[in-house]
Short mmCIF file of C-alpha atoms in Angstrom, two decimals:
data_model
loop_
_atom_site.label_atom_id
_atom_site.label_comp_id
_atom_site.label_asym_id
_atom_site.label_seq_id
_atom_site.Cartn_x
_atom_site.Cartn_y
_atom_site.Cartn_z
CA MET A 14 -0.21 0.12 0.16
CA THR A 15 1.98 2.54 -1.26
CA GLY A 16 1.09 6.62 -2.82
CA SER A 17 2.30 10.13 -2.24
CA LEU A 18 0.26 13.19 -0.77
CA GLN A 19 -0.04 16.75 -2.54
CA ALA A 20 -0.94 18.84 -0.41
CA THR A 21 -3.02 22.05 -1.13
CA ARG A 22 -1.08 25.54 -0.31
CA ALA A 23 -2.35 26.55 2.83
CA GLU A 24 -3.09 30.31 0.88
CA ASP A 25 -5.91 28.56 -1.89
CA VAL A 26 -7.91 28.55 1.06
CA THR A 27 -12.02 29.54 -0.17
CA HIS A 28 -14.28 30.93 1.49
CA TYR A 29 -17.73 29.71 1.16
CA GLN A 30 -21.07 31.41 1.38
CA MET A 31 -24.83 30.36 2.08
CA TYR A 32 -27.64 30.43 -0.09
CA ILE A 33 -31.05 31.91 0.84
CA ASP A 34 -33.79 33.45 -1.29
CA GLY A 35 -31.49 33.05 -4.56
CA ALA A 36 -28.63 35.40 -2.58
CA TRP A 37 -25.06 34.48 -1.26
CA THR A 38 -25.00 35.74 2.24
CA ASP A 39 -22.31 35.56 5.18
CA GLY A 40 -25.48 34.65 7.42
CA ARG A 41 -26.21 36.22 10.63
CA SER A 42 -22.53 35.69 12.62
CA ALA A 43 -18.36 36.71 11.61
CA ASP A 44 -17.71 33.15 12.21
CA ARG A 45 -16.00 30.22 10.21
CA SER A 46 -16.01 27.06 9.59
CA ASP A 47 -12.51 25.12 8.11
CA VAL A 48 -13.27 22.09 5.58
CA GLU A 49 -10.18 19.68 5.71
CA ASN A 50 -8.82 17.61 3.00
CA PRO A 51 -8.74 14.61 4.48
CA ALA A 52 -5.66 12.84 2.72
CA ASN A 53 -3.35 15.63 3.76
CA GLU A 54 -6.00 17.46 7.17
CA VAL A 55 -4.63 21.10 5.12
CA VAL A 56 -7.82 23.76 5.02
CA PHE A 57 -9.03 24.54 1.70
CA ALA A 58 -12.21 25.86 2.00
CA THR A 59 -14.63 28.22 4.80
CA VAL A 60 -18.26 28.53 4.99
CA PRO A 61 -20.15 30.68 7.62
CA ALA A 62 -20.70 29.33 10.85
CA GLY A 63 -24.62 28.84 10.19
CA THR A 64 -26.93 30.47 13.16
CA ALA A 65 -30.94 28.94 13.30
CA GLU A 66 -31.80 32.28 12.43
CA ASP A 67 -29.90 31.86 9.25
CA ALA A 68 -31.94 28.32 9.36
CA VAL A 69 -35.02 30.52 9.90
CA ALA A 70 -34.48 33.05 6.93
CA ALA A 71 -33.94 30.09 4.54
CA LEU A 72 -37.26 28.49 5.65
CA GLU A 73 -39.08 31.59 5.56
CA ALA A 74 -37.61 32.18 1.59
CA ALA A 75 -38.73 29.01 0.70
CA ARG A 76 -42.61 29.32 2.04
CA ARG A 77 -42.16 32.92 0.45
CA ALA A 78 -41.31 30.63 -3.12
CA GLN A 79 -43.69 27.54 -2.77
CA PRO A 80 -47.28 28.92 -3.61
CA ALA A 81 -46.11 30.03 -7.36
CA TRP A 82 -43.37 27.03 -7.50
CA ALA A 83 -46.34 24.54 -6.84
CA ALA A 84 -48.72 26.90 -8.66
CA LEU A 85 -46.20 25.86 -12.29
CA PRO A 86 -46.98 22.92 -14.34
CA PRO A 87 -44.84 19.83 -12.88
CA ILE A 88 -43.24 19.96 -16.36
CA VAL A 89 -42.31 22.99 -16.54
CA ARG A 90 -40.48 22.31 -12.67
CA ALA A 91 -38.90 19.07 -14.33
CA GLY A 92 -37.61 22.03 -16.96
CA TYR A 93 -35.90 23.23 -14.33
CA VAL A 94 -34.30 20.24 -12.54
CA ASN A 95 -33.03 19.50 -16.22
CA ASP A 96 -31.62 22.65 -16.83
CA LEU A 97 -29.64 21.93 -13.57
CA ALA A 98 -29.34 18.52 -14.56
CA ALA A 99 -27.26 19.98 -17.82
CA ALA A 100 -25.44 21.85 -15.54
CA VAL A 101 -24.27 19.43 -13.55
CA LYS A 102 -22.80 17.31 -16.55
CA ARG A 103 -20.81 20.12 -17.52
CA GLU A 104 -19.42 20.86 -14.44
CA LYS A 105 -18.32 17.48 -13.81
CA ALA A 106 -15.03 17.54 -13.59
CA HIS A 107 -15.25 20.41 -11.23
CA LEU A 108 -17.90 19.21 -8.92
CA ALA A 109 -16.15 15.73 -8.90
CA ARG A 110 -12.38 17.51 -7.60
CA VAL A 111 -14.81 19.37 -5.08
CA VAL A 112 -16.09 15.65 -4.03
CA VAL A 113 -12.44 13.81 -3.34
CA LEU A 114 -11.30 17.03 -1.04
CA GLU A 115 -14.27 17.66 0.94
CA GLN A 116 -15.30 13.88 1.74
CA GLY A 117 -11.61 11.49 0.22
CA LYS A 118 -13.20 9.12 -1.84
CA PRO A 119 -10.95 8.38 -5.20
CA LEU A 120 -11.62 10.54 -8.56
CA ASN A 121 -13.17 8.31 -10.42
CA GLN A 122 -15.32 7.46 -7.88
CA ALA A 123 -15.83 11.19 -7.01
CA GLU A 124 -16.56 11.17 -11.20
CA GLY A 125 -19.38 8.87 -10.37
CA GLU A 126 -20.90 10.52 -7.93
CA ILE A 127 -21.40 12.85 -10.25
CA ASP A 128 -23.15 10.82 -12.65
CA ALA A 129 -25.03 9.68 -10.12
CA VAL A 130 -26.13 13.57 -9.61
CA ILE A 131 -27.10 13.82 -13.03
CA THR A 132 -29.48 10.31 -12.71
CA PHE A 133 -31.35 11.28 -9.97
CA LEU A 134 -31.93 14.52 -11.69
CA THR A 135 -33.42 13.76 -14.89
CA PHE A 136 -34.97 10.48 -13.13
CA ALA A 137 -37.05 13.33 -10.81
CA ALA A 138 -37.96 15.10 -13.88
CA GLU A 139 -38.81 12.28 -15.58
CA SER A 140 -41.55 12.12 -13.16
CA ALA A 141 -43.41 15.18 -14.44
CA ARG A 142 -46.15 13.55 -15.88
CA ARG A 143 -46.52 10.06 -14.09
CA ILE A 144 -48.12 12.39 -10.67
CA GLU A 145 -51.00 10.21 -10.90
CA GLY A 146 -54.07 10.81 -8.52
CA ASP A 147 -58.11 8.81 -8.98
CA ILE A 148 -61.17 9.56 -9.30
CA LEU A 149 -63.61 7.35 -7.10
CA PRO A 150 -67.63 6.73 -7.34
CA SER A 151 -69.78 8.40 -4.34
CA ASP A 152 -71.99 6.60 -2.47
CA PHE A 153 -74.50 9.09 -2.95
CA GLN A 154 -75.84 10.50 -6.31
CA ASN A 155 -74.29 13.45 -8.28
CA GLU A 156 -70.78 12.75 -6.92
CA GLU A 157 -67.29 12.28 -6.82
CA VAL A 158 -64.71 11.58 -4.86
CA TRP A 159 -61.05 13.63 -6.36
CA ILE A 160 -57.66 11.94 -4.76
CA ARG A 161 -55.41 14.14 -5.85
CA ARG A 162 -50.99 14.63 -5.12
CA VAL A 163 -50.28 18.01 -3.55
CA PRO A 164 -46.62 19.27 -2.65
CA PHE A 165 -46.19 19.45 1.58
CA GLY A 166 -44.97 22.54 0.89
CA VAL A 167 -41.83 23.39 2.45
CA VAL A 168 -38.93 20.00 2.31
CA VAL A 169 -35.75 20.12 4.76
CA GLY A 170 -33.14 17.96 3.29
CA LEU A 171 -30.34 16.84 5.56
CA THR A 172 -27.28 14.86 3.40
CA ALA A 173 -24.70 12.60 5.14
CA TRP A 174 -20.34 13.74 4.06
CA ASN A 175 -20.40 9.56 2.02
CA TYR A 176 -21.88 10.80 -0.69
CA PRO A 177 -22.29 14.43 -0.40
CA ALA A 178 -23.46 15.40 -4.07
CA ALA A 179 -25.21 13.03 -4.84
CA LEU A 180 -27.65 12.39 -1.54
CA ALA A 181 -28.49 16.15 -2.25
CA ALA A 182 -29.66 15.59 -5.79
CA ARG A 183 -31.55 12.47 -4.41
CA LYS A 184 -33.57 14.51 -2.70
CA ILE A 185 -33.28 17.96 -4.38
CA GLY A 186 -34.66 16.25 -7.24
CA PRO A 187 -38.04 14.43 -7.13
CA ALA A 188 -39.03 17.81 -3.73
CA LEU A 189 -38.98 20.12 -6.37
CA VAL A 190 -40.59 17.94 -9.51
CA ALA A 191 -43.14 17.80 -6.65
CA GLY A 192 -44.20 20.91 -6.39
CA ASN A 193 -41.97 21.63 -2.94
CA THR A 194 -39.68 24.21 -2.54
CA MET A 195 -36.52 23.60 -0.33
CA VAL A 196 -33.76 24.00 2.14
CA VAL A 197 -31.11 21.77 2.85
CA LYS A 198 -28.17 21.53 5.01
CA GLY A 199 -25.08 19.12 4.26
CA HIS A 200 -22.78 17.64 7.18
CA GLU A 201 -20.27 20.19 8.29
CA SER A 202 -17.69 17.61 7.18
CA THR A 203 -18.89 18.11 3.71
CA PRO A 204 -20.78 21.12 3.47
CA LEU A 205 -19.12 22.55 -0.58
CA SER A 206 -21.38 20.09 -2.97
CA ALA A 207 -24.50 21.07 -2.12
CA LEU A 208 -23.54 24.78 -2.51
CA GLU A 209 -21.79 23.88 -5.61
CA ILE A 210 -25.16 22.50 -6.56
CA ALA A 211 -27.04 25.83 -5.47
CA ARG A 212 -24.70 27.92 -7.86
CA LEU A 213 -25.47 25.74 -10.97
CA ALA A 214 -29.38 25.77 -10.21
CA HIS A 215 -28.37 30.01 -9.08
CA GLU A 216 -27.50 30.04 -12.70
CA VAL A 217 -30.13 28.06 -14.85
CA GLY A 218 -32.49 30.72 -13.02
CA ILE A 219 -34.20 28.02 -10.46
CA PRO A 220 -36.43 31.09 -8.70
CA LYS A 221 -35.66 32.47 -6.05
CA GLY A 222 -36.56 30.88 -2.42
CA VAL A 223 -36.80 27.56 -4.52
CA LEU A 224 -33.94 26.15 -3.39
CA ASN A 225 -31.76 27.45 -0.24
CA VAL A 226 -28.55 25.37 1.02
CA VAL A 227 -27.74 26.60 4.70
CA THR A 228 -24.23 25.58 6.37
CA GLY A 229 -23.69 25.10 10.34
CA ASP A 230 -24.00 22.06 12.50
CA GLY A 231 -27.01 20.65 13.28
CA ARG A 232 -26.65 21.07 16.87
CA THR A 233 -28.24 24.45 15.93
CA VAL A 234 -28.83 24.81 12.24
CA GLY A 235 -30.39 21.47 12.05
CA ASP A 236 -32.08 21.45 15.05
CA ALA A 237 -33.93 24.40 14.18
CA LEU A 238 -34.73 23.92 10.84
CA VAL A 239 -36.85 20.30 11.52
CA ARG A 240 -38.24 22.30 14.65
CA SER A 241 -39.44 25.12 12.63
CA PRO A 242 -43.45 25.47 12.37
CA LEU A 243 -41.78 26.95 8.85
CA SER A 244 -40.96 23.39 7.28
CA ALA A 245 -43.37 20.38 6.62
CA MET A 246 -41.13 17.80 5.51
CA ILE A 247 -37.87 16.31 7.16
CA THR A 248 -35.72 14.75 4.57
CA MET A 249 -32.10 12.99 6.19
CA THR A 250 -29.66 11.07 5.55
CA GLY A 251 -27.32 10.10 8.66
CA SER A 252 -26.21 7.83 11.59
CA VAL A 253 -28.99 5.90 13.65
CA ARG A 254 -28.25 8.41 16.24
CA ALA A 255 -28.93 11.14 14.16
CA GLY A 256 -32.35 9.96 13.14
CA ARG A 257 -33.65 9.33 16.48
CA GLU A 258 -32.94 13.00 17.25
CA ILE A 259 -34.37 14.54 14.93
CA TYR A 260 -37.65 11.61 14.64
CA ALA A 261 -37.33 12.96 18.66
CA ALA A 262 -37.31 16.48 17.26
CA GLY A 263 -40.42 16.80 14.33
CA ALA A 264 -42.43 15.25 17.03
CA HIS A 265 -43.79 18.01 19.04
CA GLU A 266 -44.99 19.83 15.06
CA LEU A 267 -45.88 15.42 14.23
CA LYS A 268 -43.46 16.03 10.91
CA VAL A 269 -43.63 13.99 8.12
CA VAL A 270 -39.87 12.96 8.47
CA ARG A 271 -38.19 10.04 6.01
CA LEU A 272 -35.10 8.50 7.42
CA GLU A 273 -32.41 6.87 5.96
CA LEU A 274 -29.48 5.29 8.40
CA GLY A 275 -27.21 3.19 8.84
CA GLY A 276 -26.67 -0.83 8.01
CA LYS A 277 -25.19 -3.34 8.52
CA ALA A 278 -25.06 -5.35 6.19
CA PRO A 279 -24.31 -9.12 5.53
CA PHE A 280 -23.23 -11.59 3.12
CA ILE A 281 -23.59 -14.31 2.83
CA VAL A 282 -21.59 -16.96 0.26
CA LEU A 283 -23.43 -20.68 0.39
CA ASP A 284 -22.16 -23.91 -1.08
CA ASP A 285 -23.01 -24.05 -4.65
CA ALA A 286 -21.97 -19.70 -5.03
CA ASP A 287 -19.74 -18.69 -8.11
CA ILE A 288 -16.43 -18.06 -5.82
CA GLU A 289 -14.85 -15.95 -8.18
CA ALA A 290 -17.75 -13.59 -8.86
CA ALA A 291 -18.55 -12.87 -4.73
CA VAL A 292 -15.08 -12.43 -4.17
CA GLU A 293 -14.88 -9.41 -6.21
CA ALA A 294 -18.42 -8.73 -5.27
CA ALA A 295 -17.76 -8.40 -1.24
CA ILE A 296 -14.34 -6.40 -2.38
CA VAL A 297 -15.76 -3.67 -3.85
CA SER A 298 -18.98 -3.96 -1.85
CA ARG A 299 -16.82 -3.70 1.27
CA PHE A 300 -14.17 -1.15 0.13
CA THR A 301 -15.74 1.08 -2.18
CA ASN A 302 -15.55 4.96 -0.76
CA CYS A 303 -13.14 3.30 2.30
CA GLY A 304 -16.39 1.23 3.32
CA GLN A 305 -18.41 4.38 4.17
CA ILE A 306 -21.70 3.43 2.60
CA CYS A 307 -25.12 2.78 4.37
CA THR A 308 -25.15 -0.65 2.06
CA CYS A 309 -21.48 -2.00 2.51
CA ASN A 310 -21.01 -5.67 3.38
CA GLU A 311 -20.28 -4.79 6.86
CA ARG A 312 -20.33 -8.93 8.06
CA MET A 313 -19.06 -12.05 6.19
CA TYR A 314 -21.27 -15.04 6.56
CA LEU A 315 -19.27 -18.40 4.58
CA HIS A 316 -20.47 -22.10 4.13
CA ARG A 317 -17.70 -23.92 5.55
CA SER A 318 -17.14 -25.67 2.35
CA ILE A 319 -15.81 -23.09 0.97
CA ALA A 320 -15.08 -20.56 3.10
CA GLU A 321 -10.92 -21.38 3.02
CA PRO A 322 -10.50 -20.83 -1.10
CA PHE A 323 -13.09 -18.42 -0.59
CA LEU A 324 -11.40 -16.79 2.38
CA ASP A 325 -7.87 -17.63 0.25
CA LYS A 326 -8.99 -14.99 -2.84
CA PHE A 327 -10.38 -12.42 -0.92
CA VAL A 328 -7.31 -11.27 1.72
CA SER A 329 -5.11 -12.04 -1.21
CA ARG A 330 -7.25 -9.54 -2.83
CA VAL A 331 -6.66 -6.80 0.27
CA LYS A 332 -3.69 -6.96 0.53
CA GLN A 333 -2.53 -5.84 -2.84
CA MET A 334 -5.46 -3.17 -2.40
CA ARG A 335 -3.33 0.48 -2.94
CA LEU A 336 -3.95 3.69 -1.00
CA ALA A 337 -2.60 6.79 -2.72
CA ASP A 338 -3.45 10.37 -2.82
CA PRO A 339 -7.51 9.47 -3.86
CA MET A 340 -6.69 12.08 -7.27
CA THR A 341 -4.28 9.91 -8.47
CA ASN A 342 -7.79 6.53 -8.52
CA PRO A 343 -5.79 4.07 -6.03
CA ASP A 344 -8.44 1.79 -4.41
CA MET A 345 -8.91 3.30 -1.58
CA GLY A 346 -8.60 6.89 0.05
CA PRO A 347 -8.94 7.92 3.33
CA LYS A 348 -11.73 8.23 6.87
CA VAL A 349 -13.39 11.41 5.23
CA ASN A 350 -12.38 12.72 9.26
CA ARG A 351 -10.40 12.61 12.83
CA PRO A 352 -13.02 11.10 14.90
CA GLU A 353 -14.55 8.65 12.03
CA VAL A 354 -11.00 6.58 11.97
CA ASP A 355 -11.13 6.74 15.85
CA LYS A 356 -13.80 4.41 15.86
CA VAL A 357 -12.75 1.50 13.23
CA GLU A 358 -9.28 2.07 15.00
CA GLU A 359 -11.19 1.10 18.45
CA ILE A 360 -13.55 -0.94 16.76
CA VAL A 361 -10.48 -2.70 15.27
CA ASN A 362 -8.90 -2.69 18.81
CA ASP A 363 -11.51 -4.30 21.09
CA ALA A 364 -12.13 -6.73 18.42
CA ILE A 365 -8.69 -8.49 18.77
CA ALA A 366 -8.85 -7.75 22.43
CA ALA A 367 -12.01 -10.10 22.19
CA GLY A 368 -10.36 -13.06 20.20
CA ALA A 369 -11.07 -11.40 16.42
CA GLU A 370 -8.61 -13.14 14.02
CA VAL A 371 -6.23 -10.51 12.04
CA LEU A 372 -6.20 -12.16 8.38
CA ALA A 373 -5.07 -8.48 6.13
CA GLY A 374 -4.47 -5.19 7.99
CA GLY A 375 -5.75 -4.10 11.45
CA HIS A 376 -3.81 -1.17 11.36
CA ARG A 377 -4.25 3.20 11.21
CA LEU A 378 -1.35 3.99 8.52
CA THR A 379 0.64 6.98 10.00
CA GLU A 380 4.39 7.26 8.72
CA GLY A 381 5.88 7.41 5.70
CA ASP A 382 2.82 9.21 2.99
CA PHE A 383 0.47 8.25 5.58
CA SER A 384 1.74 11.17 8.30
CA ARG A 385 -0.91 13.31 7.52
CA GLY A 386 -4.48 11.89 6.95
CA HIS A 387 -7.10 9.81 8.82
CA TRP A 388 -5.60 7.02 6.85
CA PHE A 389 -6.41 2.83 8.05
CA GLU A 390 -5.61 0.13 6.14
CA PRO A 391 -7.93 -2.51 4.61
CA THR A 392 -8.68 -4.99 6.72
CA VAL A 393 -10.39 -8.61 7.08
CA LEU A 394 -10.87 -10.19 10.57
CA ARG A 395 -11.82 -13.45 11.22
CA VAL A 396 -13.99 -14.11 14.53
CA ASP A 397 -16.24 -17.15 16.12
CA THR A 398 -19.50 -15.68 17.23
CA ASN A 399 -22.21 -13.56 15.94
CA LYS A 400 -22.59 -11.55 19.19
CA ALA A 401 -18.98 -9.74 18.90
CA SER A 402 -19.40 -6.51 18.77
CA VAL A 403 -17.85 -6.23 15.68
CA MET A 404 -20.74 -8.31 13.66
CA GLN A 405 -23.46 -6.30 15.40
CA ARG A 406 -21.95 -2.07 15.41
CA GLU A 407 -21.84 -0.88 12.16
CA ILE A 408 -18.73 0.18 11.21
CA PHE A 409 -19.04 2.13 8.28
CA GLY A 410 -14.86 1.67 7.46
CA PRO A 411 -12.43 -0.87 5.53
CA VAL A 412 -12.75 -3.53 8.19
CA ALA A 413 -14.77 -6.72 6.39
CA PRO A 414 -15.16 -9.28 9.56
CA VAL A 415 -15.96 -13.15 8.81
CA MET A 416 -17.59 -16.20 10.27
CA THR A 417 -17.93 -19.29 9.06
CA VAL A 418 -21.62 -20.84 8.82
CA ASP A 419 -22.70 -24.16 8.32
CA SER A 420 -26.35 -23.91 6.49
CA PHE A 421 -28.20 -21.67 4.36
CA GLU A 422 -30.69 -21.65 7.36
CA GLN A 423 -27.41 -20.80 9.93
CA ALA A 424 -26.50 -17.95 7.80
CA LEU A 425 -30.13 -15.65 7.74
CA SER A 426 -30.38 -16.89 11.37
CA PHE A 427 -27.52 -14.74 11.65
CA ALA A 428 -28.29 -12.36 8.83
CA ASN A 429 -31.17 -11.09 10.67
CA ASP A 430 -29.99 -10.83 14.17
CA SER A 431 -29.02 -7.44 13.80
CA SER A 432 -31.22 -4.33 14.75
CA TYR A 433 -30.28 -3.34 11.00
CA GLY A 434 -32.66 -3.68 8.03
CA LEU A 435 -30.79 -2.07 5.23
CA SER A 436 -29.31 -4.12 2.87
CA ALA A 437 -28.21 -7.95 2.30
CA TYR A 438 -26.54 -10.32 0.27
CA VAL A 439 -26.52 -13.54 -1.36
CA TYR A 440 -24.39 -15.13 -3.30
CA THR A 441 -26.05 -18.75 -4.36
CA ASN A 442 -26.94 -20.35 -7.57
CA ASP A 443 -30.41 -22.15 -5.76
CA LEU A 444 -33.57 -20.48 -6.93
CA ARG A 445 -35.06 -21.87 -3.84
CA ARG A 446 -32.80 -20.17 -2.04
CA VAL A 447 -33.71 -17.20 -3.80
CA MET A 448 -37.08 -17.24 -4.13
CA ARG A 449 -37.21 -17.64 0.36
CA LEU A 450 -35.41 -14.32 0.98
CA SER A 451 -37.91 -12.31 0.27
CA ARG A 452 -39.90 -14.01 2.88
CA GLU A 453 -37.18 -15.23 5.50
CA LEU A 454 -34.54 -12.26 5.25
CA ALA A 455 -35.41 -8.95 7.35
CA PHE A 456 -34.23 -5.96 4.97
CA GLY A 457 -35.53 -3.59 2.90
CA GLU A 458 -32.59 -4.12 0.42
CA LEU A 459 -31.75 -7.18 -1.13
CA TYR A 460 -29.26 -8.31 -3.66
CA VAL A 461 -28.46 -12.09 -5.02
CA ASN A 462 -25.12 -13.00 -7.15
CA ARG A 463 -24.47 -8.86 -7.46
CA PRO A 464 -22.59 -6.03 -5.84
CA CYS A 465 -23.77 -3.38 -4.18
CA GLY A 466 -25.58 -0.26 -6.12
CA GLU A 467 -28.96 1.18 -6.21
CA LEU A 468 -30.54 1.87 -9.56
CA VAL A 469 -32.59 4.67 -9.62
CA GLN A 470 -35.46 3.22 -10.87
CA GLY A 471 -35.95 0.41 -7.63
CA PHE A 472 -36.32 1.75 -4.01
CA HIS A 473 -33.89 1.73 -1.28
CA THR A 474 -35.52 1.71 1.90
CA GLY A 475 -34.37 0.18 5.04
CA TRP A 476 -35.92 -1.51 8.43
CA LYS A 477 -36.26 -1.98 11.96
CA HIS A 478 -33.17 0.82 12.95
CA SER A 479 -32.17 1.56 9.39
CA GLY A 480 -34.77 4.27 8.61
CA LEU A 481 -38.58 5.03 7.53
CA GLY A 482 -39.91 5.50 3.80
CA GLY A 483 -37.24 5.52 0.75
CA GLU A 484 -36.11 6.89 -1.64
CA ASP A 485 -35.62 6.51 -5.43
CA GLY A 486 -38.44 5.24 -8.15
CA LYS A 487 -41.49 5.85 -8.00
CA TYR A 488 -42.12 5.56 -4.62
CA GLY A 489 -39.57 7.27 -4.06
CA PHE A 490 -40.96 10.33 -6.33
CA ASP A 491 -44.19 10.22 -3.78
CA GLY A 492 -42.67 10.36 -0.81
CA TYR A 493 -42.29 14.14 -1.61
CA LEU A 494 -46.70 14.00 -2.11
CA ARG A 495 -48.78 14.75 0.12
CA LYS A 496 -52.91 12.93 -0.32
CA GLN A 497 -55.55 14.80 -0.47
CA THR A 498 -59.59 14.19 -1.00
CA THR A 499 -61.86 16.28 -1.90
CA TYR A 500 -65.47 15.25 -2.26
CA VAL A 501 -67.01 17.47 -5.26
CA ARG A 502 -71.54 17.13 -5.83
CA TRP A 503 -73.01 18.52 -8.41
#
């Protein structure tokens, strides 16, 4: 694992502003927050340290803009979103570089994230002509029952740091096409991508107040956005801890809350699996974006009959992975920040102390090319009990704990023994087993004989502690609309 890091010069710091009511502003406070490059810990940008007053100003702007925006035909709203997608496409190289600098993923993966931004926006725009209602017969003469889908009003979008551009677009597209206006707040570690999208929205002429982007921490700005009576719906992607706090904060106003939270995806490889394909999928599904994906392969269950040949190939691949400056397209970049790499180190050390066998990696990288930045080796741990903390706690980093199982039934039992229920992977060529999965695996998203990567026309939804509601496809789009019933008598 080798590589070199290109330091950003201190004088190259860019000072961003928030975007509220169609204008750029530093907000109510003179304070600013640093944005750090996770590969070398150099501060390359700053953003305003937003206040609760800034949050309210953004919500008020969105409320003022919403009636006129909702009055436009959906296809007209979609035209603006399509224009935004075209602008993102034109600036793909710049936007991908911003993602790398603030989040740390390899450049080619960041380019893929910007492609996802375009896909999310264009799919939402294509949904404009698919907003449906119902006309039902009444029990009474000369009367009909009309059920319409109408926007909520002002939507608040709170995004996680692992895909700062894609997660913003995933919410902005359907919210705006459905007729809502929006206030977006990115995570404190990665606030720039949403601001860049706002810049492009301004350039393509999206009316003022329709999209607002604020910066600041969750305890002040985020809390104000959630608690305010001005916001009608909250859509959030992030941790279970944050999701619980948002759910509680929105309770007083009985907010509609959509939460896309953490995961602890089981990766099951059975005795009849294609081993080569399963190994490749296990690598991609664990180590893409340094393992910082909610649908990642978080724990592996290998049938005893294939466990050793699988592990020989898997561990060999892991040991060959290259870590380096993410601008050079290595296999893996750094973790996003110091607290995150501290957490991964703690999880690994605790697992080793509890008896886990280290098959690869196991250490934080702090020497030579990695003396600055937030680096952790790709790691494989063998454990012997499903009760181990490393098999139950979300890692969200480049660590793959593995157990052997004796049967399909045992694998399912271990997989379901979790408070999470987002995604699960199964490698098998037995159709009878595949047909049992929908009944016997308690997860909202199943991957059979393929690696991670949901499609925009699907439905990305978690069960149990992995969330409420969902994103993508016709069901995700419908989540940005509420239903209104009208009884019409003539």
